[in-house]
Short mmCIF file of C-alpha atoms in Angstrom, two decimals:
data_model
loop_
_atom_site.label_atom_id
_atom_site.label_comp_id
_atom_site.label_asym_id
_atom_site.label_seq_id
_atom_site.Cartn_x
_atom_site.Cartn_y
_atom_site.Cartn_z
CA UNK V 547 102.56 102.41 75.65
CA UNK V 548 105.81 100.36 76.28
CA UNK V 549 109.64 100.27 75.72
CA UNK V 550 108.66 97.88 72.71
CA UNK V 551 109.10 94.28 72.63
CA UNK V 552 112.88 92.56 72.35
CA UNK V 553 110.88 89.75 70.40
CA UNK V 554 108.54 91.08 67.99
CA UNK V 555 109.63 94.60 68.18
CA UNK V 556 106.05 96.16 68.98
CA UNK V 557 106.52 99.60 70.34
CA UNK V 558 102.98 100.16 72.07
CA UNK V 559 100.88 97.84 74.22
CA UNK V 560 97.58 97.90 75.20
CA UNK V 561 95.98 94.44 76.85
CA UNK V 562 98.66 92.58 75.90
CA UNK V 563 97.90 93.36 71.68
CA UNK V 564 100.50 95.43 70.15
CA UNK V 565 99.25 98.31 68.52
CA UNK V 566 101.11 98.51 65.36
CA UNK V 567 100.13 94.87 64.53
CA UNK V 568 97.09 93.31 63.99
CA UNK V 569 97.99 90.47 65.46
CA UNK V 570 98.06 89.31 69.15
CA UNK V 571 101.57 89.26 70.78
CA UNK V 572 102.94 85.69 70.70
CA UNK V 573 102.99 84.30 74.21
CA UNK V 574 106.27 84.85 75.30
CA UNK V 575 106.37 88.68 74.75
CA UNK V 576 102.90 88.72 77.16
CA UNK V 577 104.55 86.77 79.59
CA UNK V 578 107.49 88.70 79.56
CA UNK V 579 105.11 91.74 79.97
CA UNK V 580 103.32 90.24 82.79
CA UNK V 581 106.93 89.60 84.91
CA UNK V 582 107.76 92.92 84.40
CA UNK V 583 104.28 94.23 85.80
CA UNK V 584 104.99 91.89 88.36
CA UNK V 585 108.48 93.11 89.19
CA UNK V 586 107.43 96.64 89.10
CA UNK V 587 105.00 95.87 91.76
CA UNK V 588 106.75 94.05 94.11
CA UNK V 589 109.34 97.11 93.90
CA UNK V 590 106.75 99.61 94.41
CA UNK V 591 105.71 97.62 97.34
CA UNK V 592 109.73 97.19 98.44
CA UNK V 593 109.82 101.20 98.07
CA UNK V 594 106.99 101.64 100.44
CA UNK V 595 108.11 99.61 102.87
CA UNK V 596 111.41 100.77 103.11
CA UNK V 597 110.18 104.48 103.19
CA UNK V 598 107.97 103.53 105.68
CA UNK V 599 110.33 102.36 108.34
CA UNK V 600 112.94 104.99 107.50
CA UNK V 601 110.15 106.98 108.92
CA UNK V 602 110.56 105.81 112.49
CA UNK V 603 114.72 105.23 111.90
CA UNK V 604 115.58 101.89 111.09
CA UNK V 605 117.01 99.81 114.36
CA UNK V 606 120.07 96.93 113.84
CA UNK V 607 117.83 95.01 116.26
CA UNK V 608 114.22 94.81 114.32
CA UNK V 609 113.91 92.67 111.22
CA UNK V 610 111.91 94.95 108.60
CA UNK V 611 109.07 93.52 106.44
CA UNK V 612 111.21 95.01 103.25
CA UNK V 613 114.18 92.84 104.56
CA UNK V 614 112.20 89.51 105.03
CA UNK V 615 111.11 90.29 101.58
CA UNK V 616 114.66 90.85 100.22
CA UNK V 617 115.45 88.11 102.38
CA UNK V 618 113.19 85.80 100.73
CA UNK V 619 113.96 86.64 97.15
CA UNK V 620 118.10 85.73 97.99
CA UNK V 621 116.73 82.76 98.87
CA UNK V 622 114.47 81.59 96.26
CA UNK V 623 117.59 82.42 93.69
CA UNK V 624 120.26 80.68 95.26
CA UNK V 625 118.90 76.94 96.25
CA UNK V 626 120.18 75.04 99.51
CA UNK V 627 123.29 73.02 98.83
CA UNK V 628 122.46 69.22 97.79
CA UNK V 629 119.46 70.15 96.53
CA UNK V 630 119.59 67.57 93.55
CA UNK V 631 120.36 64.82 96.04
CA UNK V 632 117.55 66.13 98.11
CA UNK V 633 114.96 65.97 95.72
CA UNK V 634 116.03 62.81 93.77
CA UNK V 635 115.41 60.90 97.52
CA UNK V 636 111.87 62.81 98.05
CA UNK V 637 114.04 65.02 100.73
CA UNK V 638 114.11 61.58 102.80
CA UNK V 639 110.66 62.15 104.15
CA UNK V 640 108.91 59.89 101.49
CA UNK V 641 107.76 61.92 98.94
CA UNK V 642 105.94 60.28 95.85
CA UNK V 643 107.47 60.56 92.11
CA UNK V 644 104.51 62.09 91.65
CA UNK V 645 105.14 64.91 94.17
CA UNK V 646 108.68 65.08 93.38
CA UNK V 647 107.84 65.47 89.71
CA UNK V 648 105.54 68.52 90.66
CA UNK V 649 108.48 70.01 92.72
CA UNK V 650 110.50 69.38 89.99
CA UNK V 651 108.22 71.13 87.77
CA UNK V 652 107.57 73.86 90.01
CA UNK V 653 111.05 74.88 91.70
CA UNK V 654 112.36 74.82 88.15
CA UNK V 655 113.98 78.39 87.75
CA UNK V 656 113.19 78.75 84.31
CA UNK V 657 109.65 78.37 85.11
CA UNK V 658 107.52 81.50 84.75
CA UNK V 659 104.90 82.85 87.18
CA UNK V 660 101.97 81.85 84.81
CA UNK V 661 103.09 78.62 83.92
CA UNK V 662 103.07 78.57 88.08
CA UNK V 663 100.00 79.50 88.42
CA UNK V 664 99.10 77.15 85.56
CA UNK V 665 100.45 74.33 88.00
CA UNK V 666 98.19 75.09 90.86
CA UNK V 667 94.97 75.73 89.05
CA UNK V 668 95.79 72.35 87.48
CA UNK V 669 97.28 70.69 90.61
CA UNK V 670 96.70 72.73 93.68
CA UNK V 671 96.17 70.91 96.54
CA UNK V 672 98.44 68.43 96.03
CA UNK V 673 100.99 71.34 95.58
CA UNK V 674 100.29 72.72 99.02
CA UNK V 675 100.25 69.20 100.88
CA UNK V 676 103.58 68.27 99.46
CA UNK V 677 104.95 72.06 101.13
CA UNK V 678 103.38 71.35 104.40
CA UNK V 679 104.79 67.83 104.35
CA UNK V 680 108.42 69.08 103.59
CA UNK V 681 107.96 72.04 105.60
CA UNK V 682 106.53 69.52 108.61
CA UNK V 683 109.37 66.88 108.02
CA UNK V 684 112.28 68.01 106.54
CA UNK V 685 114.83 68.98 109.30
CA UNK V 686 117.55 71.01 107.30
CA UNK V 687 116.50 74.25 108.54
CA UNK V 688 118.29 76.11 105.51
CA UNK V 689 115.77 73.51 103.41
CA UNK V 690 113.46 74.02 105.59
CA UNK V 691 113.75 77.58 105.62
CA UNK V 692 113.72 77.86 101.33
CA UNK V 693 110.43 76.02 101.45
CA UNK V 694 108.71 78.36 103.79
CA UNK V 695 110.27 81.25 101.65
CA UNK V 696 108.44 79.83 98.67
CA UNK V 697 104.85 79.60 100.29
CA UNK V 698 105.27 82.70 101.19
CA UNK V 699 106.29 83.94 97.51
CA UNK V 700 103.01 81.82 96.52
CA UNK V 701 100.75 83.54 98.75
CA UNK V 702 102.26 86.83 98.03
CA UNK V 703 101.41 86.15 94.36
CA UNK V 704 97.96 85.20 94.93
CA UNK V 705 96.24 85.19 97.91
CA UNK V 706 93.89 83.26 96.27
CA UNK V 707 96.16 79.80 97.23
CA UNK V 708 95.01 80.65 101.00
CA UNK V 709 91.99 78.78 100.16
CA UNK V 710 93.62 75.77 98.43
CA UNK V 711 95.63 75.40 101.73
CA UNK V 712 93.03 75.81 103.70
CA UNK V 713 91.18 72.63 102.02
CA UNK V 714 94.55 70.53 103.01
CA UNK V 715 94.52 67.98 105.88
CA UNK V 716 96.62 69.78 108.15
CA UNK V 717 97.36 73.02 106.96
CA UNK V 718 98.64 74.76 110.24
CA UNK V 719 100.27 72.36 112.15
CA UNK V 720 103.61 72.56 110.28
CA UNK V 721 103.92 76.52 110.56
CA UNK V 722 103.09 76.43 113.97
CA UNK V 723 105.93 73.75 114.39
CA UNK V 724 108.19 76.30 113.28
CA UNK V 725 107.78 78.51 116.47
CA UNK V 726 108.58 75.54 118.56
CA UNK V 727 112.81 75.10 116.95
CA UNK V 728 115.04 74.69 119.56
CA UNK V 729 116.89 78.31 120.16
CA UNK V 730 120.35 77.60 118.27
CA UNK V 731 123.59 79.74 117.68
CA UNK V 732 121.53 81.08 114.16
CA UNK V 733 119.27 83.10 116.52
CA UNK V 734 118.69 85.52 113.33
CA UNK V 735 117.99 82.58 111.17
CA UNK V 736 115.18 81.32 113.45
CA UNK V 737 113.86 84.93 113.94
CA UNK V 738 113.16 84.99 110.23
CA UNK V 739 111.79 81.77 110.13
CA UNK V 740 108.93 82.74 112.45
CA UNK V 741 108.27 85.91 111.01
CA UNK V 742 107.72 83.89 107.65
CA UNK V 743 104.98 81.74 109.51
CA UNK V 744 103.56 85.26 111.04
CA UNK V 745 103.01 86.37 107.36
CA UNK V 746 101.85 83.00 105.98
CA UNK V 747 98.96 81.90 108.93
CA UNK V 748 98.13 85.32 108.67
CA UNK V 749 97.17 84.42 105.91
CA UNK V 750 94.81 81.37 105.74
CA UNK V 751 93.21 81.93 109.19
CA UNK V 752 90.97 85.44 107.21
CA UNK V 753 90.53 83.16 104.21
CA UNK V 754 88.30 80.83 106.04
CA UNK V 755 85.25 81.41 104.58
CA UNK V 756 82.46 82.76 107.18
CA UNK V 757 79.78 79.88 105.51
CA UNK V 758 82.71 76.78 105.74
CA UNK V 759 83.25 77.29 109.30
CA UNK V 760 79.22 78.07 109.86
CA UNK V 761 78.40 74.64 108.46
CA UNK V 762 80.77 72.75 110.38
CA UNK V 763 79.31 74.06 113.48
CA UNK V 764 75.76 71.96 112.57
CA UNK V 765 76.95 68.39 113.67
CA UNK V 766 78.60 67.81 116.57
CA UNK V 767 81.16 66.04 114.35
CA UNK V 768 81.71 69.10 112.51
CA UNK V 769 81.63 70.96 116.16
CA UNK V 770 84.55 68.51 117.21
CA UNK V 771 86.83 68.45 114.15
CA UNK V 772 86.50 72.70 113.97
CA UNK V 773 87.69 72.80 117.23
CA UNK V 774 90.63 70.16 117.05
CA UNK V 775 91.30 71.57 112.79
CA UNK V 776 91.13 75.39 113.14
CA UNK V 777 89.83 76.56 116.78
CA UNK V 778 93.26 75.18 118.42
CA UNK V 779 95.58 76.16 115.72
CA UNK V 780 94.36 79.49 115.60
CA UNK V 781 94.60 80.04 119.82
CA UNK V 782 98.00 79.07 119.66
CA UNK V 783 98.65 81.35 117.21
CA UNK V 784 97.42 84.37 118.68
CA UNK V 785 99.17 83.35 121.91
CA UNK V 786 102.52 83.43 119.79
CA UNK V 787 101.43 86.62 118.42
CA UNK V 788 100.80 88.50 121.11
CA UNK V 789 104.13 86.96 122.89
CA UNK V 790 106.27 88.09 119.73
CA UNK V 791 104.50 91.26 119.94
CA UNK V 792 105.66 92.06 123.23
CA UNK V 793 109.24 91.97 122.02
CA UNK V 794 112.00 93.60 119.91
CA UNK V 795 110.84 92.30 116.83
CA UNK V 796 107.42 93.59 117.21
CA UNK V 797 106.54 95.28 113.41
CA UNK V 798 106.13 91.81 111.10
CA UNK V 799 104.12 90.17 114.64
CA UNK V 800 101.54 92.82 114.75
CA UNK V 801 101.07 93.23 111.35
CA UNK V 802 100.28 89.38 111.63
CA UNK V 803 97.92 89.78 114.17
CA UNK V 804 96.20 93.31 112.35
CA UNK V 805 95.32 90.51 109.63
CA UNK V 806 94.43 87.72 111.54
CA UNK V 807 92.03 89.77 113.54
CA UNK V 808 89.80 90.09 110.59
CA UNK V 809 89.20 86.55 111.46
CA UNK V 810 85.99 87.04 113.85
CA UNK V 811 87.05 83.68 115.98
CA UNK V 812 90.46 85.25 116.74
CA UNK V 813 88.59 88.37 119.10
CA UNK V 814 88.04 86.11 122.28
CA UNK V 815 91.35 83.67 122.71
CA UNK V 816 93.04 87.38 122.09
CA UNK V 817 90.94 88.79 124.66
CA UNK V 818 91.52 85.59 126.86
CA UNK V 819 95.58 86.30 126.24
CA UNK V 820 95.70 89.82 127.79
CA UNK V 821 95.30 90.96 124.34
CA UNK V 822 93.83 94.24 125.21
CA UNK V 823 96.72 94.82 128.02
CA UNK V 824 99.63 93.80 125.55
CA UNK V 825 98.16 96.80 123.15
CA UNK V 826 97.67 99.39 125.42
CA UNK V 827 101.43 98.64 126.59
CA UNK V 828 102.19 99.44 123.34
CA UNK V 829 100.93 102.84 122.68
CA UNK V 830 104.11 105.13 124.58
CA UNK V 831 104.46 108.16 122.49
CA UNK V 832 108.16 108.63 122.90
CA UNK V 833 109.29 105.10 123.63
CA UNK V 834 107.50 103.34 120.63
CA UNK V 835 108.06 103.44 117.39
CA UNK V 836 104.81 105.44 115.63
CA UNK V 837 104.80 102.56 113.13
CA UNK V 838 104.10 100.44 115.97
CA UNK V 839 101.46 102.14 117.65
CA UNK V 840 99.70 102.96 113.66
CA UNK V 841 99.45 98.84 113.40
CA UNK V 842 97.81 98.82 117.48
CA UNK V 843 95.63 101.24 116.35
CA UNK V 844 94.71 98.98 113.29
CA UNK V 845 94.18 95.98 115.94
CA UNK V 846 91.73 98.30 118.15
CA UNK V 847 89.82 99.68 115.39
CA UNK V 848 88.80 96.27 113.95
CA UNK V 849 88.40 94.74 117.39
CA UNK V 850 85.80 97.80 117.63
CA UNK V 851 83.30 96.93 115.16
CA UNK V 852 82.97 93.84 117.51
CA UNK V 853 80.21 95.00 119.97
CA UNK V 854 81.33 91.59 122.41
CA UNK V 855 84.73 93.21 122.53
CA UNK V 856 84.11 96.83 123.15
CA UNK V 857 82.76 95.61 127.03
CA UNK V 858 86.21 93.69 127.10
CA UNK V 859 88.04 96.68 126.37
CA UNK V 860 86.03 98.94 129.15
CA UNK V 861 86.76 95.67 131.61
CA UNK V 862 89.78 95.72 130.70
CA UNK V 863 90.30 99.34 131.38
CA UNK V 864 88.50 99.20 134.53
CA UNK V 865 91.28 97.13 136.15
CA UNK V 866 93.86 99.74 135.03
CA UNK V 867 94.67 102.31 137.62
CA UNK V 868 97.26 104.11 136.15
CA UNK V 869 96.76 103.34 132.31
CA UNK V 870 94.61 101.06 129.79
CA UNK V 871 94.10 100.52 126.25
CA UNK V 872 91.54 103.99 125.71
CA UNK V 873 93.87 106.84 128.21
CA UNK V 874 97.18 105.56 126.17
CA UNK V 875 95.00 105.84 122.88
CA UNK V 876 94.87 109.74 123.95
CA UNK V 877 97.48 110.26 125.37
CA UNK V 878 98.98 109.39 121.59
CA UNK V 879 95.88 111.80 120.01
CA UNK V 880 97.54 114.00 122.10
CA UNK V 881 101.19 114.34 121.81
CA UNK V 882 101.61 112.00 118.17
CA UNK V 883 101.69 114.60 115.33
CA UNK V 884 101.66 111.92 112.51
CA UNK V 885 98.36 111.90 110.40
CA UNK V 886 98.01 107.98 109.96
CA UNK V 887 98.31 107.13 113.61
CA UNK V 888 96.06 110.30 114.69
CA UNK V 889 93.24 108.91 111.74
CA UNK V 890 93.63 105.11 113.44
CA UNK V 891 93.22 106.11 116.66
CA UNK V 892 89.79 108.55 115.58
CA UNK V 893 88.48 105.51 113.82
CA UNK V 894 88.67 103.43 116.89
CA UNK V 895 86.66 106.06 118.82
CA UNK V 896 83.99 106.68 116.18
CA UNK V 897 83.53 102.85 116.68
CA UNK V 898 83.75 103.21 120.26
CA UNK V 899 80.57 105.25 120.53
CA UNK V 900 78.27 102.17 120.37
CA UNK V 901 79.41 102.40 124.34
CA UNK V 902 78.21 104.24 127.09
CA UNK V 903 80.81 103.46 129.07
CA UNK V 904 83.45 104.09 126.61
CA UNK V 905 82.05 107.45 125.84
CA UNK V 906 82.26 108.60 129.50
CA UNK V 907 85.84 107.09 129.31
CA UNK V 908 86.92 109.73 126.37
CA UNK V 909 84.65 112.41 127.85
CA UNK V 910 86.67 111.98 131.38
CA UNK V 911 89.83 111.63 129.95
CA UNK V 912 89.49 115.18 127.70
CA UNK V 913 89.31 113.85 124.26
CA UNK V 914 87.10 116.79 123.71
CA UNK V 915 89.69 119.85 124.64
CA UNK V 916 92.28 118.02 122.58
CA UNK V 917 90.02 117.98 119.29
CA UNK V 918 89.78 122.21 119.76
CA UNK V 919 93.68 121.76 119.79
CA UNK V 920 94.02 119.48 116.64
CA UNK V 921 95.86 120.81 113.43
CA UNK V 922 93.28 121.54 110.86
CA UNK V 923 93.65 118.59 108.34
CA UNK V 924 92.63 117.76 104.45
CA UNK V 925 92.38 114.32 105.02
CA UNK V 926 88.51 113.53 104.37
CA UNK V 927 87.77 110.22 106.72
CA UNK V 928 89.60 112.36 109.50
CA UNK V 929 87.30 115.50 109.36
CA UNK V 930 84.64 113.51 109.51
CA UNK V 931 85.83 111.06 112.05
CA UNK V 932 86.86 113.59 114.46
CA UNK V 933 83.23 115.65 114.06
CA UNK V 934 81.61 112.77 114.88
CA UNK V 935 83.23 111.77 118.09
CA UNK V 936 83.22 115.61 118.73
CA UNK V 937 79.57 115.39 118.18
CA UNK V 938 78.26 112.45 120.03
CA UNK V 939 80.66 113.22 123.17
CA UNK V 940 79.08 116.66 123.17
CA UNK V 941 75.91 114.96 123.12
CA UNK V 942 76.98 112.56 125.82
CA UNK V 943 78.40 115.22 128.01
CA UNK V 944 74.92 117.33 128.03
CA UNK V 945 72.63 114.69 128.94
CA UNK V 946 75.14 113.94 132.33
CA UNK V 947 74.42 117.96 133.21
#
């Protein structure tokens, strides 16, 4: 049931038919429908996000996911200055009238999201190679800057476009361009540049498709252009992921790298960057914010259904006197009272039972007297979580006697 309808003055919906008609709503009061389902997503989403760093006490210092996003939207509505000029020259990089005609088309501001959508079922991949050329070329950084706030509107939208990029001739090398921008006087301006290119490649990288990359691997011409097309792009952006994590602006970089781990060939060029140390450096109860050690704790547990990297992590641990990636994940069991990072951090170690070794880690670090001391909890995948590691380690600790 809706508000009713400011064009045919239906006053119930149901799947976009008005109820006290017979007749299908004409097309502009179901598009006008579908933006407002839209909109009251993306504020839903906004809401969460804000709520969720409130949570941890917002810092002057850390650009928020909820401000890119506001961030992004200012832009989108107010266009870079000269933009007619701009557009009517192909931006001076040598765009066709074909592609300007499509921008045209597509940046129009009366244009609605399906008649967007429209565009790039109809026209998709040229779409996406005229963005990467003007994000690639164009060296306005404000217009450079609009354009990348626009992909990352479209792959907001649907993530479905990840795979139309991802069938483009170069569809990295642009983004990863953007981390490279000399350092200017805008240093806030170039911070939220990057952060756009953390959300977008996080992105494409999980949307290439398990079977593509498989096949490619059966000639050694596939072999070669995998390695030069997608290997490399992706190693340099975990490098710049795990460097961005290290710093202030850590929240938008690790939720980046949470997503891009789902990618199976980002586990070993993370592992090969001191991945596993840059995590466990992470997890300070006290000093970091418990946002930030929720999204590590998202990194370990999907690094842990990878059997490869569960030896890594004990390797890893092993050169660790004084700390390393499983103590810090109990020392924050331990002393963290918020549910969400407590029911990460169990998920990792029910994982972490396909080890020996990383089952006499928790057993010698007293992950077992600090479940007896848990607060009892309602939350279902915890109970069982915790029962299970309290189970096996029990298990574990009886066969050593």
């Amino acid at each position: 049931v809706g508000k009713g309808c400011i064009i045919c003055k239906a006053t119930s919906f149901k799947d976009g038919v008005a109820l006290t008609s017979p007749y299908p709503l004409p097309s502009s009061c179901r598009l006008q429908r579908t933006n407002e389902y839209v909109e009251q997503g993306n504020r839903r989403m906004k809401d969460s996000l804000i709520r969720e760093a409130k949570a941890d006490n917002l810092s002057k210092d850390v650009i928020y996911e909820f401000q890119l996003i506001e961030e992004r939207d200012r832009i989108l509505n107010q266009k870079p200055r000269n933009w007619n000029d701009l557009e009517a020259n192909g931006f001076t990089i040598g765009l066709t009238n074909q592609d300007i005609g499509l921008l045209s088309d597509f940046e129009d501001p009366d244009v609605s999201l399906a008649d967007r959508k429209a565009l790039l079922e109809e026209n998709g991949e040229m779409i996406c190679e005229m963005y990467l050329k003007l994000i690639g070329k164009v060296s306005n950084l404000a217009v450079k800057k609009y354009f990348l706030a626009r992909v990352d509107k479209i792959l907001s939208e649907d993530i479905g476009c990840a795979k139309i990029f991802n069938t483009c001739k170069d569809p990295y090398g642009p983004f990863l361009k953007i981390f490279r921008v000399p350092p200017s006087t805008a240093q806030r301006e170039n911070e939220m540049m990057a952060m756009f290119v953390c959300r977008i490649l996080s992105k494409l990288f999980p949307a290439l498709e398990k079977w593509y990359l498989q096949s490619m691997q059966e000639t050694k011409q596939g072999t070669l252009k995998l390695q030069q097309t997608i290997d490399q792009p992706l190693n340099d952006f975990i490098m710049k992921l795990t460097e961005l994590s290290r710093g202030k602006n850590s929240l938008i970089p690790l939720k980046a790298l949470k997503d891009t781990l789902k990618q199976e060939r980002a586990h070993e060029p993370f592992i090969r960057d001191s991945g596993v140390k840059m995590l466990a450096s992470l997890l300070q109860p006290g000093e970091t914010q418990e946002q930030v050690m929720y999204l590590v704790g998202f990194c370990v547990w999907i690094l842990s259904f990878n059997v490869k990297m569960l030896r890594q992590i004990d390797l890893s641990d092993a050169e660790e006197k004084t700390s390393g990636l499983v103590k810090n994940l109990v020392t924050v069991v331990r002393q963290v009272q918020r549910e969400k990072v407590i029911r990460i951090c169990f998920a990792s170690f029910r994982n972490m039972l396909m080890s020996e070794e990383l089952k006499g880690r928790m057993v010698g670090l007293g992950l077992l007297d600090i479940i007896k001391t848990l607060n009892q909890t309602e939350d279902k995948e915890l109970k069982e979580d915790t029962k299970k590691v309290q189970d096996s380690l029990k298990k574990f600790l009886g066969q050593l006697r």
